[in-house]
PDB file of C-alpha atoms in Angstrom:
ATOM      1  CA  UNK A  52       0.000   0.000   0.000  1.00 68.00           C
ATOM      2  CA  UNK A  53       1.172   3.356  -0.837  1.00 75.00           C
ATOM      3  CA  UNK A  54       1.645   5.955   1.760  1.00 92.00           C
ATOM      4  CA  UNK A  55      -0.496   8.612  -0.445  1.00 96.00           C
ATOM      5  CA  UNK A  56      -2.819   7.724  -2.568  1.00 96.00           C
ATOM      6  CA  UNK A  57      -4.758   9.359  -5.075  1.00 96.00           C
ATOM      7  CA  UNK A  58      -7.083   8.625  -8.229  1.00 92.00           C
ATOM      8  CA  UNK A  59      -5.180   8.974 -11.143  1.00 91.00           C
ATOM      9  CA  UNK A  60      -7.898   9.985 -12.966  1.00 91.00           C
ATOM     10  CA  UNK A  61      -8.636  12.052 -15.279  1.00 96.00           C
ATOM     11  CA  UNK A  62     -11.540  13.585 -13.728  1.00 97.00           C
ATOM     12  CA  UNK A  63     -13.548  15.100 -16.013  1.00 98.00           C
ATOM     13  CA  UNK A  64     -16.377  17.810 -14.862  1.00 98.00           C
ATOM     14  CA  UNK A  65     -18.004  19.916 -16.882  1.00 98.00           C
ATOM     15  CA  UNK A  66     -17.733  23.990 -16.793  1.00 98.00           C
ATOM     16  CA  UNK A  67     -19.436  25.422 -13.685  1.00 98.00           C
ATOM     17  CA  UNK A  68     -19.912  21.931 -11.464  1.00 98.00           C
ATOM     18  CA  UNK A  69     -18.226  21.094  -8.301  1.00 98.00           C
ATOM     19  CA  UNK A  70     -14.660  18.600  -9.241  1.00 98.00           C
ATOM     20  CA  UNK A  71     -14.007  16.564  -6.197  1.00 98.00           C
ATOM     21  CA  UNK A  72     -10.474  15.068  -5.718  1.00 98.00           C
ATOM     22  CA  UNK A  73      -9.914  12.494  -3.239  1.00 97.00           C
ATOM     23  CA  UNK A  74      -6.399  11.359  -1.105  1.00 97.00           C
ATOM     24  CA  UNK A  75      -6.049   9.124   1.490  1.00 96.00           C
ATOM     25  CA  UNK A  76      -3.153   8.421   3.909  1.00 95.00           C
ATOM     26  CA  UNK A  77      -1.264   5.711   5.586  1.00 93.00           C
ATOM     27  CA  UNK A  78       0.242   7.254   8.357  1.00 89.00           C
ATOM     28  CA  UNK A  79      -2.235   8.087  11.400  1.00 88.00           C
ATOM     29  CA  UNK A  80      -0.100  10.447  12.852  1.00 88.00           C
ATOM     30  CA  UNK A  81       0.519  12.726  10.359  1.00 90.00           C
ATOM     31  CA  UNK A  82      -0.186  16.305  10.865  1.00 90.00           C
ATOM     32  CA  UNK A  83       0.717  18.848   7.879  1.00 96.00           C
ATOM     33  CA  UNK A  84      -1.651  18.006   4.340  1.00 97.00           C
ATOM     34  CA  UNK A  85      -1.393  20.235   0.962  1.00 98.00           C
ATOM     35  CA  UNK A  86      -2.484  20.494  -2.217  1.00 98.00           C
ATOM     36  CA  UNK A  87      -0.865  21.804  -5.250  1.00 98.00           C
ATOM     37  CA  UNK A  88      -1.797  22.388  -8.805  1.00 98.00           C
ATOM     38  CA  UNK A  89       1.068  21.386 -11.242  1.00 98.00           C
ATOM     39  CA  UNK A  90       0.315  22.275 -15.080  1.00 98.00           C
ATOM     40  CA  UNK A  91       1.432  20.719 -17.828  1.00 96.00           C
ATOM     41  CA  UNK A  92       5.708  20.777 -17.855  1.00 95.00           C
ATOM     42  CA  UNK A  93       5.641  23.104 -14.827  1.00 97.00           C
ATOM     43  CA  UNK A  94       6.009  22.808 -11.132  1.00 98.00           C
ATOM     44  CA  UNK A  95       3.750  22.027  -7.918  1.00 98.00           C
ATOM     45  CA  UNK A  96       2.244  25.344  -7.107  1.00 98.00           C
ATOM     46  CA  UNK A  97       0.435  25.537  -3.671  1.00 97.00           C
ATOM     47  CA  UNK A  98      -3.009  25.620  -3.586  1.00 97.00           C
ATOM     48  CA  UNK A  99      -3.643  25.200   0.546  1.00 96.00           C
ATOM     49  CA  UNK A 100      -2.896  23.630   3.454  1.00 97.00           C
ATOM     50  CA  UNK A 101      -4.579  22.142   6.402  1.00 97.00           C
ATOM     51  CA  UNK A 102      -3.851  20.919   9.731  1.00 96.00           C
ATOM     52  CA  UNK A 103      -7.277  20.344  11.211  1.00 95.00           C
ATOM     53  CA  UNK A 104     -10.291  18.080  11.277  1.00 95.00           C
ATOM     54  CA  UNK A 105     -12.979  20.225   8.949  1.00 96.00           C
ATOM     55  CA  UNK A 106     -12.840  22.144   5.875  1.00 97.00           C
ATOM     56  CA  UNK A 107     -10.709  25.319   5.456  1.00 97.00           C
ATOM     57  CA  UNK A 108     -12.187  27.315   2.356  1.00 97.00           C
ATOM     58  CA  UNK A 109     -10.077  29.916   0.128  1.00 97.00           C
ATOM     59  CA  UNK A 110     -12.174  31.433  -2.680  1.00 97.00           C
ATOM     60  CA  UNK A 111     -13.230  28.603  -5.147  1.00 98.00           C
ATOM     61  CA  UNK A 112     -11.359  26.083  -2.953  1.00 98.00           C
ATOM     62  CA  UNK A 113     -12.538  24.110   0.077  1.00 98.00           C
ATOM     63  CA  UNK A 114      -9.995  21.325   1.325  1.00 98.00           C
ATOM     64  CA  UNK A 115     -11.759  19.070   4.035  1.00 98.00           C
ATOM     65  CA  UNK A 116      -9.716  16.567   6.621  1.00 97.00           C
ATOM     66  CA  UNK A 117     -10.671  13.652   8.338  1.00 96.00           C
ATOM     67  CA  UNK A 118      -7.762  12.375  10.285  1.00 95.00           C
ATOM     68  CA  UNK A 119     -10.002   9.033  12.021  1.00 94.00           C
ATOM     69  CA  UNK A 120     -10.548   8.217   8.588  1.00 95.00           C
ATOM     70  CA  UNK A 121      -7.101   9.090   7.107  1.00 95.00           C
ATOM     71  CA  UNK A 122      -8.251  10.822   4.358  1.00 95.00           C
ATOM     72  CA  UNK A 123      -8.197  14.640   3.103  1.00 98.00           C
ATOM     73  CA  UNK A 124     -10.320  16.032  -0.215  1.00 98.00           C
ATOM     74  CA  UNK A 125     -10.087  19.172  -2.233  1.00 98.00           C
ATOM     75  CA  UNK A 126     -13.484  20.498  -3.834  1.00 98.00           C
ATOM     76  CA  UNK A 127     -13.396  23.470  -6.479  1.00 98.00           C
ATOM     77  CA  UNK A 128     -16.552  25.024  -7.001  1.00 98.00           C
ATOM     78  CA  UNK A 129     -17.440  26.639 -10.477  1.00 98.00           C
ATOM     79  CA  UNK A 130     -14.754  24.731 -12.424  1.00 98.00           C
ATOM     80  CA  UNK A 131     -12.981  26.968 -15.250  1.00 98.00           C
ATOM     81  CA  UNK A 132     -11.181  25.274 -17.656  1.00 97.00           C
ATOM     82  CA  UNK A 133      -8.568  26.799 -16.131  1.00 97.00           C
ATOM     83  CA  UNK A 134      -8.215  24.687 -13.693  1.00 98.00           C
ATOM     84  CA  UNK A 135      -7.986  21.601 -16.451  1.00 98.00           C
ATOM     85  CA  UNK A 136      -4.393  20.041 -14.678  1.00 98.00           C
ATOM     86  CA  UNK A 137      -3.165  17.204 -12.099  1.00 98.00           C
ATOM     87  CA  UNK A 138      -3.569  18.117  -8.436  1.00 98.00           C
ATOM     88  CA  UNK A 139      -1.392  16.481  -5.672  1.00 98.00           C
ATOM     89  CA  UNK A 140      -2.036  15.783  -2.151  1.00 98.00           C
ATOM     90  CA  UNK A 141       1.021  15.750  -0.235  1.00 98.00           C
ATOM     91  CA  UNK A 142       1.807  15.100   3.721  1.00 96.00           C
ATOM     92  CA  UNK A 143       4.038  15.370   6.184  1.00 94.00           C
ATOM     93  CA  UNK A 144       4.585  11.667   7.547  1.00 83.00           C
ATOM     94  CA  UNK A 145       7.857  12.319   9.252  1.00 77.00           C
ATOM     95  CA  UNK A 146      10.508  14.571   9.561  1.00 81.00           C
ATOM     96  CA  UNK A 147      10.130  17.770   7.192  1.00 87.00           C
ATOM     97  CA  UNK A 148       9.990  15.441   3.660  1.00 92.00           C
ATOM     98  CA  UNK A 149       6.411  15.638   1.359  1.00 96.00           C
ATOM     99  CA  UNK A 150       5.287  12.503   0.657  1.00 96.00           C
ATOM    100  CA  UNK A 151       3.419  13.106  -2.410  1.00 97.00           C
ATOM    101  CA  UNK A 152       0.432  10.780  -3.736  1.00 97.00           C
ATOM    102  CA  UNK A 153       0.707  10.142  -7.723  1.00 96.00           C
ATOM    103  CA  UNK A 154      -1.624  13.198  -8.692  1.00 97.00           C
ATOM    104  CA  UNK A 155      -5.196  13.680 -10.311  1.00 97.00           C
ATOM    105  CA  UNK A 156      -5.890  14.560 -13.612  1.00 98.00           C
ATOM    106  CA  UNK A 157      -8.640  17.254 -13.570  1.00 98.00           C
ATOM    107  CA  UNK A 158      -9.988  18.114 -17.175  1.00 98.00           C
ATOM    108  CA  UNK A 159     -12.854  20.680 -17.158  1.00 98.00           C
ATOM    109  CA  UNK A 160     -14.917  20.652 -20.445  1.00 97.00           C
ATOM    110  CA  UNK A 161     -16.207  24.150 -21.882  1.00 94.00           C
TER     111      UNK A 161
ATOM    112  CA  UNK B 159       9.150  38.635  -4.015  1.00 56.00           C
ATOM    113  CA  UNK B 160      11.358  36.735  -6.071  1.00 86.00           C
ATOM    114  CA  UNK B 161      10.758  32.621  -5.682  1.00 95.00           C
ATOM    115  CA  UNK B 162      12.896  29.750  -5.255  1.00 98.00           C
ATOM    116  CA  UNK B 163      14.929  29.678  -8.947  1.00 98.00           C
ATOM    117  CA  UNK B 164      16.851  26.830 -10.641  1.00 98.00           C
ATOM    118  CA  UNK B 165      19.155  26.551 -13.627  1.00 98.00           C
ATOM    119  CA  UNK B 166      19.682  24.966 -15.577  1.00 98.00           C
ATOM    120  CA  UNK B 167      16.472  24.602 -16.451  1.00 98.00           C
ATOM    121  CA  UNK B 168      17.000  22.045 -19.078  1.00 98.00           C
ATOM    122  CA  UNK B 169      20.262  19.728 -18.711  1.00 98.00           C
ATOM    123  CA  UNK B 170      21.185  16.908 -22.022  1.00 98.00           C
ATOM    124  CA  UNK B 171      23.972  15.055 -20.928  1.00 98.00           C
ATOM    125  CA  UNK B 172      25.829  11.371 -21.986  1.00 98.00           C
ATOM    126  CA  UNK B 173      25.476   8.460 -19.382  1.00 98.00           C
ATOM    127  CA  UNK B 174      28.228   8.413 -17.483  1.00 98.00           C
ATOM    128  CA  UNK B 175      29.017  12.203 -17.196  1.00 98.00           C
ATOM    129  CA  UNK B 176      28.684  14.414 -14.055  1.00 98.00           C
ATOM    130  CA  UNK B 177      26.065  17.024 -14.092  1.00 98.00           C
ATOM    131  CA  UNK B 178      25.228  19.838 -11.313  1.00 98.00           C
ATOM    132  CA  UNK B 179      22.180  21.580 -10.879  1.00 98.00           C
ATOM    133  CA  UNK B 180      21.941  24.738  -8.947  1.00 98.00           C
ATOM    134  CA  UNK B 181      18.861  25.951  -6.541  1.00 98.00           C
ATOM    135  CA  UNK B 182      18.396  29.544  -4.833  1.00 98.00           C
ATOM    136  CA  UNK B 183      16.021  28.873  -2.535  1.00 97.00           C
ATOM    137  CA  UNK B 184      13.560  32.356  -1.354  1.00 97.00           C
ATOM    138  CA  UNK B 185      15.403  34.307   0.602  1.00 95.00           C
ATOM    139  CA  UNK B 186      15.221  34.427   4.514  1.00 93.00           C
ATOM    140  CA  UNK B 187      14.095  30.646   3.909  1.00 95.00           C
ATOM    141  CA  UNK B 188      16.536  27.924   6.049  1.00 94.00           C
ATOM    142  CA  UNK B 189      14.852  25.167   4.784  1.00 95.00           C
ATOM    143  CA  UNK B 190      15.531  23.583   1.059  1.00 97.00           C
ATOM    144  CA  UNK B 191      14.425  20.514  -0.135  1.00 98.00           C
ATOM    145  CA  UNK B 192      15.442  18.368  -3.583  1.00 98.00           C
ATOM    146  CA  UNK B 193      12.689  16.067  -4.878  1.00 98.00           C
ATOM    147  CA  UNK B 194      12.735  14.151  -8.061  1.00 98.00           C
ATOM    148  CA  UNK B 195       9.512  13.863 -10.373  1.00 98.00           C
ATOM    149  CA  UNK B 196       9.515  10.761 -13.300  1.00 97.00           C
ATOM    150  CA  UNK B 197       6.923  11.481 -15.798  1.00 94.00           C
ATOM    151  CA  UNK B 198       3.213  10.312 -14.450  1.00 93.00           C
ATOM    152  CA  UNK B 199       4.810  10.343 -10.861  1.00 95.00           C
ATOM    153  CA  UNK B 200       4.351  12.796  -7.600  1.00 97.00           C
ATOM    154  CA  UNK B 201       7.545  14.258  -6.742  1.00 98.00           C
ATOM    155  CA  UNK B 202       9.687  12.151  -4.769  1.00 97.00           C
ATOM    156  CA  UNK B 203      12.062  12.978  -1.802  1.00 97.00           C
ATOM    157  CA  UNK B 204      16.118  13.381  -2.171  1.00 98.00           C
ATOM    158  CA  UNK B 205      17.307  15.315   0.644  1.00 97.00           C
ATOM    159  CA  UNK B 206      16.499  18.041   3.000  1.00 96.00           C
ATOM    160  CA  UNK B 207      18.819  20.677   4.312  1.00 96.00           C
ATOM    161  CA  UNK B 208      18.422  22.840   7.764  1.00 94.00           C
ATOM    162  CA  UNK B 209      20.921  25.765   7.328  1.00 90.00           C
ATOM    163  CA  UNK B 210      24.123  24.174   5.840  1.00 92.00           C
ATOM    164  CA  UNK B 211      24.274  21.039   6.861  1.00 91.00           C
ATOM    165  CA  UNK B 212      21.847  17.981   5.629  1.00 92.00           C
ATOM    166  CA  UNK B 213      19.216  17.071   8.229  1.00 91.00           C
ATOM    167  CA  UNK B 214      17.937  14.229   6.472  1.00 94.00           C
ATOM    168  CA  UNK B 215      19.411  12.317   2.885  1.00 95.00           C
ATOM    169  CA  UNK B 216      17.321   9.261   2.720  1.00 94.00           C
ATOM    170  CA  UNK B 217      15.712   9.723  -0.142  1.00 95.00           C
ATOM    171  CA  UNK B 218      18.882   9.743  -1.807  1.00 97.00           C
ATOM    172  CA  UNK B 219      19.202   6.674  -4.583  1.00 96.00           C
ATOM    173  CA  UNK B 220      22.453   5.779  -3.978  1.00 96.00           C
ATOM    174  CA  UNK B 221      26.155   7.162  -3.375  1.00 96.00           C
ATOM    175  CA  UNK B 222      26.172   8.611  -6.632  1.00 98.00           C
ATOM    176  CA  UNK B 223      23.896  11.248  -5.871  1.00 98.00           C
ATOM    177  CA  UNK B 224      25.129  14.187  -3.352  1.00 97.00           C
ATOM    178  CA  UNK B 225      24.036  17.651  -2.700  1.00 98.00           C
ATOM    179  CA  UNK B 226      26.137  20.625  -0.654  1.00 97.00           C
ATOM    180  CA  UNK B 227      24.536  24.143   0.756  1.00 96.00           C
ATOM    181  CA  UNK B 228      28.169  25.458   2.013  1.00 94.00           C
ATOM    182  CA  UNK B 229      26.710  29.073   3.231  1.00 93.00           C
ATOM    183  CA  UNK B 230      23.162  27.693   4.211  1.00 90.00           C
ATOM    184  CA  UNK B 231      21.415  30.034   1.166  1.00 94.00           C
ATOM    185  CA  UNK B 232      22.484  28.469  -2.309  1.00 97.00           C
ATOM    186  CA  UNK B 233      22.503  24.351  -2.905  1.00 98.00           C
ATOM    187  CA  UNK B 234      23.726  22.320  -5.738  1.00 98.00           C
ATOM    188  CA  UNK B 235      22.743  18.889  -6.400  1.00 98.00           C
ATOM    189  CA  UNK B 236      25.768  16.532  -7.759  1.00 98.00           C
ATOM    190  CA  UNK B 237      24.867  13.769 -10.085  1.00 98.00           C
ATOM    191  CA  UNK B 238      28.293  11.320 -11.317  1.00 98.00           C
ATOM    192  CA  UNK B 239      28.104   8.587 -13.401  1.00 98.00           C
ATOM    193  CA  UNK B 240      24.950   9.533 -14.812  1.00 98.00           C
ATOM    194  CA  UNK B 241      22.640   6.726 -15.699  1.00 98.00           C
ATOM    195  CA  UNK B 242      19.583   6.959 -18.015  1.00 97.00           C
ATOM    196  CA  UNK B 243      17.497   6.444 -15.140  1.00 97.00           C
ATOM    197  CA  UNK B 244      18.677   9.441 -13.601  1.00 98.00           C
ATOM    198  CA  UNK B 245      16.710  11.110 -16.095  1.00 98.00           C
ATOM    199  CA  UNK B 246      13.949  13.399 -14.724  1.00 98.00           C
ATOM    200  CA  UNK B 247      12.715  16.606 -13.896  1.00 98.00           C
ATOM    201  CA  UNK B 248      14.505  17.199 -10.420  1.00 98.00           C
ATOM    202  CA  UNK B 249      12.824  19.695  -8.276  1.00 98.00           C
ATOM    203  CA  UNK B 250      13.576  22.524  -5.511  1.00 98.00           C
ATOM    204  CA  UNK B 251      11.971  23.638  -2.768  1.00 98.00           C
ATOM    205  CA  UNK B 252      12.039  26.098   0.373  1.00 97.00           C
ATOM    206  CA  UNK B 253      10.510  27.129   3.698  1.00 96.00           C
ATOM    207  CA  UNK B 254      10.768  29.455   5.721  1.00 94.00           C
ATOM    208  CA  UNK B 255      11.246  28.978   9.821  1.00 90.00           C
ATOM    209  CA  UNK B 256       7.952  29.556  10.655  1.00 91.00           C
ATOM    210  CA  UNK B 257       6.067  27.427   8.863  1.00 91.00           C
ATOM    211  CA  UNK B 258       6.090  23.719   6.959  1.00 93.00           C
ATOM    212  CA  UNK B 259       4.711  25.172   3.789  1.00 96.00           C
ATOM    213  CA  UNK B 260       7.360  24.705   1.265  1.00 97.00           C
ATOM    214  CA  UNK B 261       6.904  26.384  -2.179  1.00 98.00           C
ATOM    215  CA  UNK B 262       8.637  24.727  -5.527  1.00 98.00           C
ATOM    216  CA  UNK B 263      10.833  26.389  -8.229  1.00 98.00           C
ATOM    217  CA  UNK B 264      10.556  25.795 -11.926  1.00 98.00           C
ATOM    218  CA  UNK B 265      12.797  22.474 -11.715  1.00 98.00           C
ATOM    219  CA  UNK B 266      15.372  21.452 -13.848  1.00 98.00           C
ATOM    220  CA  UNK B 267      14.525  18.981 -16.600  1.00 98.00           C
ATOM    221  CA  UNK B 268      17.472  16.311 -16.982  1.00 98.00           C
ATOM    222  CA  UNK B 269      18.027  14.194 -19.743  1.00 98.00           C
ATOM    223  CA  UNK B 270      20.628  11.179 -19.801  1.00 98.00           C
ATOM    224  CA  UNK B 271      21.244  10.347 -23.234  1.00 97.00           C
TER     225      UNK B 271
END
């Protein structure tokens, strides 16, 4: 089993729904969870982080934790095409290190 | 600000030669962090400096790999012996002291002929 673990997708939502990704975790006593957004031949870029049980909402973007269940979710409301790319959950398991699941491809159709 | 920056960003080299790649990490940030990303794959964990010295190298492949931050701003990631399977788009990141957050540069895309 991996220590992240994520969909691989793609995930495809039309313009204007709700796109729902989904990690889960192996480690119950992890404490630090991200997201990032990595286009196409770029890099991660942060999207948010969390750190406790519940949702934590920034504009479009609500993540939501649920450490007794050892997973953590990212929702984007009114999905642009824009946002068409492959989203990583990442956590802190030990030390400092991201342990990063394998990504979701997100494709939002005009 | 200016963000955590990497050259080269593309690197073509033969197997078997040595390659260096460079990472400036945001400034006032003590943290830096080399991952490696194959194509398809999440980033995955080299090494992890605190100041100058490295706090934690497991993620390291093997002795061939090694990575210096002499002043505790600037790092450089040392590749000899290059192998094909070194081949990848090898990734820098920073934090600052206050917080776990740890924001990415471009990367550096290398390719062992």
């Amino acid at each position: 089993q991996k220590e992240v673990e994520q969909n691989s997708g793609p995930l495809s939502v039309p313009e204007g729904a709700i796109a729902s990704l989904n990690c889960t975790y192996s480690d119950r006593g992890s404490q630090s969870f991200f997201w990032y957004r990595q286009y196409s031949g770029k890099s991660p870029e942060l999207i948010m982080s969390i750190y406790s049980n519940g949702d934590k909402e920034d504009g479009r973007f609500t993540a939501q934790l649920n450490k007794a269940s050892q997973y953590v979710s990212l929702l984007i409301r009114d999905s642009q095409p824009s946002d068409s790319a492959t989203y990583l959950c990442a956590v802190i398991l030990a030390g400092n290190m991201l342990t990063f699941g394998g990504g979701t491809r997100l494709m939002v159709k005009p | 600000g200016a963000g955590v920056s990497q050259t080269p960003s593309n690197k073509v080299t033969e197997k078997g030669k040595y390659v260096e790649l460079r990472c400036d990490p945001i400034s006032g940030h003590t943290a830096l962090y080399w991952y490696r990303q194959s194509l398809g794959q999440g980033p995955e964990f080299l090494i992890y400096f605190q100041g100058t010295g490295a706090a934690d190298d497991s993620g390291l492949p093997n002795d061939r790999f090694f990575a210096v931050r002499p002043e505790g701003s600037v790092s450089t990631l040392k590749i000899q012996r290059t192998e094909r399977g070194d081949s990848a788009v090898y990734l820098c990141a920073s934090s600052s002291p206050y917080t776990d957050t740890q924001y990415f540069g471009p990367g550096t895309r290398l390719t062992v002929l």
